[in-house]
Short mmCIF file of C-alpha atoms and ligand atoms in Angstrom, two decimals:
data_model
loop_
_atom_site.label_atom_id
_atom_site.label_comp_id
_atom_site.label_asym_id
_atom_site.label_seq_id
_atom_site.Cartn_x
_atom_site.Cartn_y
_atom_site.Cartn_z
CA UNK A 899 148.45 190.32 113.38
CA UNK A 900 149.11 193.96 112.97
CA UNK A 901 150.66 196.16 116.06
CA UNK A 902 148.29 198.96 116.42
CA UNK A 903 148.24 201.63 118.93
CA UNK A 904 145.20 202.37 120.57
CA UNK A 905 143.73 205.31 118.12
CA UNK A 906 144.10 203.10 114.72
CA UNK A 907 142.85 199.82 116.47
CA UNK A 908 139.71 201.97 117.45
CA UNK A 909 139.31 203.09 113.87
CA UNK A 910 140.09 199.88 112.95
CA UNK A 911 138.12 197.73 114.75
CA UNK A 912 135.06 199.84 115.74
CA UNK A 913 133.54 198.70 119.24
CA UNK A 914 136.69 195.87 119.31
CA UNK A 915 137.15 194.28 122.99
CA UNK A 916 140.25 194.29 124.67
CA UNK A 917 142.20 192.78 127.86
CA UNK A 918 144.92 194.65 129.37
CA UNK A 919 147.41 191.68 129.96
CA UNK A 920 149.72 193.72 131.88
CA UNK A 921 150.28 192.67 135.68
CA UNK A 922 151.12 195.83 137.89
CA UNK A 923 147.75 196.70 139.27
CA UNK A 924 148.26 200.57 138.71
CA UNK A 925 149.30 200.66 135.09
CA UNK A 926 146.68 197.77 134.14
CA UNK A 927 143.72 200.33 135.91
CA UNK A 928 145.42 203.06 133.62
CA UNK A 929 145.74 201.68 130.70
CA UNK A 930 142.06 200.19 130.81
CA UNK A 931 140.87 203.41 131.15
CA UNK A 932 142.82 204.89 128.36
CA UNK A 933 141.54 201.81 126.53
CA UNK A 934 138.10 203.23 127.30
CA UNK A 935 138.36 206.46 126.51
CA UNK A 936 138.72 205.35 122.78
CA UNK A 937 135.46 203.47 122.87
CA UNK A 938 136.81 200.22 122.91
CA UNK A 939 134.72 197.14 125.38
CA UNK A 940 136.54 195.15 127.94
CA UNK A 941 136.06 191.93 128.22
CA UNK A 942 136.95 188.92 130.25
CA UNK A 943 138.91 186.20 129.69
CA UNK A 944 138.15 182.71 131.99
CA UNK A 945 140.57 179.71 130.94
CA UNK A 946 138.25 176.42 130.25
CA UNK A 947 140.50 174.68 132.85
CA UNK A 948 139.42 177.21 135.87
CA UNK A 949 136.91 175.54 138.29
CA UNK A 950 134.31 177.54 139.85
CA UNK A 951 131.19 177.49 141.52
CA UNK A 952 127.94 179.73 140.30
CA UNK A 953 128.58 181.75 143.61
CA UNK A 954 131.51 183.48 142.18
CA UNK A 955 130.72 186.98 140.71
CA UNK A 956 133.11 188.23 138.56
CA UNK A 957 133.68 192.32 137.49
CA UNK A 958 134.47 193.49 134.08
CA UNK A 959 137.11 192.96 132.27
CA UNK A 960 138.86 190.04 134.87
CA UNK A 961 141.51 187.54 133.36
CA UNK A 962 142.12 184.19 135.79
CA UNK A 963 144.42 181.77 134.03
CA UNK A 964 144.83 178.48 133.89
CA UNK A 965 144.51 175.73 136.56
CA UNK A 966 143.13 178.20 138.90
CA UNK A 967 140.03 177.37 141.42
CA UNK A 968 137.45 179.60 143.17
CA UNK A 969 134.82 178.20 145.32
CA UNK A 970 132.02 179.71 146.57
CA UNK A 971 130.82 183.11 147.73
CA UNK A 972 133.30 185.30 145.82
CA UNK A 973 133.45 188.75 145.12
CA UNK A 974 135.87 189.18 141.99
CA UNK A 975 136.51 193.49 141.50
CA UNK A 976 136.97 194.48 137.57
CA UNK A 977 139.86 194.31 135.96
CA UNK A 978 141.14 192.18 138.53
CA UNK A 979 143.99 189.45 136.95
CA UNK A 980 144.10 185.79 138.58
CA UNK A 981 147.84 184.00 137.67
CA UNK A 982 148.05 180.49 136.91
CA UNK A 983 147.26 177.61 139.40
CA UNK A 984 146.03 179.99 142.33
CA UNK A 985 142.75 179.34 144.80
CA UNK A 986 140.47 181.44 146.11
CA UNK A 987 138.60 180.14 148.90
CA UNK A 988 134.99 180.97 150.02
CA UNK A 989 133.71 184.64 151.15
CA UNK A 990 136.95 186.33 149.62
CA UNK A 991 136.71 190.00 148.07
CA UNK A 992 138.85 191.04 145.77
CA UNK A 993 139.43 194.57 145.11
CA UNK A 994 139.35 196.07 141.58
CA UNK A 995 142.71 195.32 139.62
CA UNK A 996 144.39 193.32 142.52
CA UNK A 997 146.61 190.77 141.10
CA UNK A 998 147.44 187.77 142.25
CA UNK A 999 150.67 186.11 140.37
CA UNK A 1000 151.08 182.28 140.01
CA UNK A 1001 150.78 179.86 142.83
CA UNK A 1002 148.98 182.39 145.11
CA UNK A 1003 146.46 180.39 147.87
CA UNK A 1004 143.84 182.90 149.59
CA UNK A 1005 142.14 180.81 152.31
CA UNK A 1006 138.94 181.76 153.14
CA UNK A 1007 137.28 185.55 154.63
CA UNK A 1008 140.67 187.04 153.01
CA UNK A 1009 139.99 190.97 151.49
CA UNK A 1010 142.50 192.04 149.14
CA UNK A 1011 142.33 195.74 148.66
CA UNK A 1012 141.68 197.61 145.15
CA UNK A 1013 145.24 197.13 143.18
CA UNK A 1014 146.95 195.28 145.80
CA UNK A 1015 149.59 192.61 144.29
CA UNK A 1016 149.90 189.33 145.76
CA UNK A 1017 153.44 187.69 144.98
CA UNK A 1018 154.19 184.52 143.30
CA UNK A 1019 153.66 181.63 146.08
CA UNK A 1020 151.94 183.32 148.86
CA UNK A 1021 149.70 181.88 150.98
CA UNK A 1022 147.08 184.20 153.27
CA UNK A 1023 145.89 182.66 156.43
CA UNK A 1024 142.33 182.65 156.82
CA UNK A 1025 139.59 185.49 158.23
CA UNK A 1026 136.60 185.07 160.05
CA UNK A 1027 133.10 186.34 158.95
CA UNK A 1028 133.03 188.68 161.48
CA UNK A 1029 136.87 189.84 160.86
CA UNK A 1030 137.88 189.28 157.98
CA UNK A 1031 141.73 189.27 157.13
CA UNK A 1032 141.66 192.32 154.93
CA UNK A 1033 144.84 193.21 152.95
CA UNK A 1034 144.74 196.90 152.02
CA UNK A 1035 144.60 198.78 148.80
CA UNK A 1036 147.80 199.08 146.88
CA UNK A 1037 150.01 196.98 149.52
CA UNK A 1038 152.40 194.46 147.76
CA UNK A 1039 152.89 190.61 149.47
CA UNK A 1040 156.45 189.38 148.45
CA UNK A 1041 157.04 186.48 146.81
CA UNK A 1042 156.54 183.33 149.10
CA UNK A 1043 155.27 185.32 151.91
CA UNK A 1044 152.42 183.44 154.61
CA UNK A 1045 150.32 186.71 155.76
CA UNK A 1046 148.82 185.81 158.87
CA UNK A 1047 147.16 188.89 160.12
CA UNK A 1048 145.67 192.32 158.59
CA UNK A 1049 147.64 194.66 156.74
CA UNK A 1050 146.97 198.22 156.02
CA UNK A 1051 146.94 200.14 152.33
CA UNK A 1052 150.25 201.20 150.79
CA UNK A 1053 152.47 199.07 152.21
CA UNK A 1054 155.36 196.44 151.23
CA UNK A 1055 155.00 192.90 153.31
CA UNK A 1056 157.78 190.02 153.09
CA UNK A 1057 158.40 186.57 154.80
CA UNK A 1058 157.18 184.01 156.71
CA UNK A 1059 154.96 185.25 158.82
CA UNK A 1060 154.78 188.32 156.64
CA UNK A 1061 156.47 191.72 157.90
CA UNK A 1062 156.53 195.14 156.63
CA UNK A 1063 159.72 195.83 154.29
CA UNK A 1064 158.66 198.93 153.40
CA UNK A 1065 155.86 201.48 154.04
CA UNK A 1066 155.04 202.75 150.59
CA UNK A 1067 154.38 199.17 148.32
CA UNK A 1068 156.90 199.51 145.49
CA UNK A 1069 157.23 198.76 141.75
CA UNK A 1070 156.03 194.59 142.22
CA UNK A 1071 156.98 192.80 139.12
C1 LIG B 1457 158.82 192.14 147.59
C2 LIG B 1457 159.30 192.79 146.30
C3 LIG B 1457 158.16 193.59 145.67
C4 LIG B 1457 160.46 193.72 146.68
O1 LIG B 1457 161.04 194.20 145.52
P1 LIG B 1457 162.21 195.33 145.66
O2 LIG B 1457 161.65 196.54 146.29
O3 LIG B 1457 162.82 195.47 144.30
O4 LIG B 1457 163.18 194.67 146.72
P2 LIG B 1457 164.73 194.32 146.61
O5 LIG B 1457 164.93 193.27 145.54
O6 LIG B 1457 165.48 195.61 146.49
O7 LIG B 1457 164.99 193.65 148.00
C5 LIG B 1457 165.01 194.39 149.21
C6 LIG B 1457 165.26 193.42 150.35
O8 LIG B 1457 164.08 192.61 150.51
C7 LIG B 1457 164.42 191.22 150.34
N1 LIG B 1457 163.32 190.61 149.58
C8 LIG B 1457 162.89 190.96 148.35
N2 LIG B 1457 161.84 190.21 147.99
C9 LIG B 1457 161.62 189.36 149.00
C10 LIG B 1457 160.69 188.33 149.21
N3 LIG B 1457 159.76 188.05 148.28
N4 LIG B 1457 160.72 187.65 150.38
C11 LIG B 1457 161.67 187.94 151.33
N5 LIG B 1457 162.58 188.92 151.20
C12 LIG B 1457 162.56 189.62 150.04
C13 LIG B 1457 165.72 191.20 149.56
O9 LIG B 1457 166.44 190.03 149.82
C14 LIG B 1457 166.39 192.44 150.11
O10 LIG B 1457 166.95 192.15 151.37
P3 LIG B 1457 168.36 192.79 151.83
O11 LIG B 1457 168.16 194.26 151.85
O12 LIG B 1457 168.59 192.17 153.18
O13 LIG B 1457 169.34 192.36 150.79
C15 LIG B 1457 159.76 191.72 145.26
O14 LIG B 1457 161.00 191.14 145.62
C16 LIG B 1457 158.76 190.60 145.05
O15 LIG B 1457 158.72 189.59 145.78
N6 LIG B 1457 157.91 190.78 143.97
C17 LIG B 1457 156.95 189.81 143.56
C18 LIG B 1457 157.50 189.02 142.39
C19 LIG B 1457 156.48 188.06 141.81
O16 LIG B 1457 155.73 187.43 142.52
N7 LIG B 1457 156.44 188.00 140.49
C20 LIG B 1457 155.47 187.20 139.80
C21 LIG B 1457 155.54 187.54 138.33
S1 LIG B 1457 154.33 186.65 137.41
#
């Protein structure tokens, strides 16, 4: 397999699809639109093993790996990247390019905010339908962490229960 870089894979391989297999939330948006830009098609990529119901609606471009199950009433953004062996329970939203890494458990009415990593581990208690327990855009979840209540955008949250490290989410890999 030739290593390309993007310009002479789009000559290349004209209309080609790609999947940006990279798991920071802000350089996987970027380089998916770079990706783009060069004409070439996103596309998805579902492991056979992943168990789903027909209520799950997925965005472009989503990878969820292995082992992983989503139930029912699901709102999956684009670009967004599901780790091995997580769960995704009923009514969750997830925001374009969030990531969850391996292991992660979303109980159910949980919101995870456009590019918002989830750590390797974590559990997040469950919403309500009226409130649900909305994690906001960009805001990193250590690993192992339980988050048991709302947390705003841009923010860094460790521990069990989960508690603000830092204010501005950092580099999460
Ligand atoms: C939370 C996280 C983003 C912080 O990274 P960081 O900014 O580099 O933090 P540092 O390693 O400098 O640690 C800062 C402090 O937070 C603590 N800390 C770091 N990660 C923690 C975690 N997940 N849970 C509890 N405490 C944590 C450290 O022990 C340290 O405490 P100290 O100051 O008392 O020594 C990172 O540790 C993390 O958990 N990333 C997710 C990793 C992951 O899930 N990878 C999956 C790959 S597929």
């Amino acid at each position: 397999m030739p290593l390309l870089n993007l310009e002479e894979a789009a000559k290349r391989f004209p209309n080609a699809s790609f999947t940006t297999a990279v798991g920071n939330p802000a350089l996987r948006a970027k380089l998916t639109e770079k990706a783009k830009q060069f004409g070439l098609v996103e596309h998805s990529l579902i492991h056979p093993t992943v168990i789903r119901s027909r209520h799950v609606r997925f965005g472009a471009g989503v990878v969820v790996c292995a082992g992983s199950t989503l139930t029912t009433d699901i709102e999956v953004g684009k670009g967004v990247q599901i780790n091995i062996n997580c769960s995704v329970s009923h009514d969750c939203v997830l925001g374009d390019y969030a990531t969850l890494a391996p292991g992660v458990h979303l109980c159910g009415n949980v919101h995870v905010g456009r590019g918002a990593y989830i750590g390797a581990g974590v559990v997040v208690k469950n919403g309500t339908p009226d409130r649900p327990l909305v994690i906001g855009p960009g805001t990193v979840v250590g690993a192992g962490a339980c988050v048991t209540k709302s947390w705003e955008a841009g923010l860094t949250v460790v521990g069990v229960p989960a508690a603000i490290l830092r204010q501005r989410s950092c580099n999460a890999t």
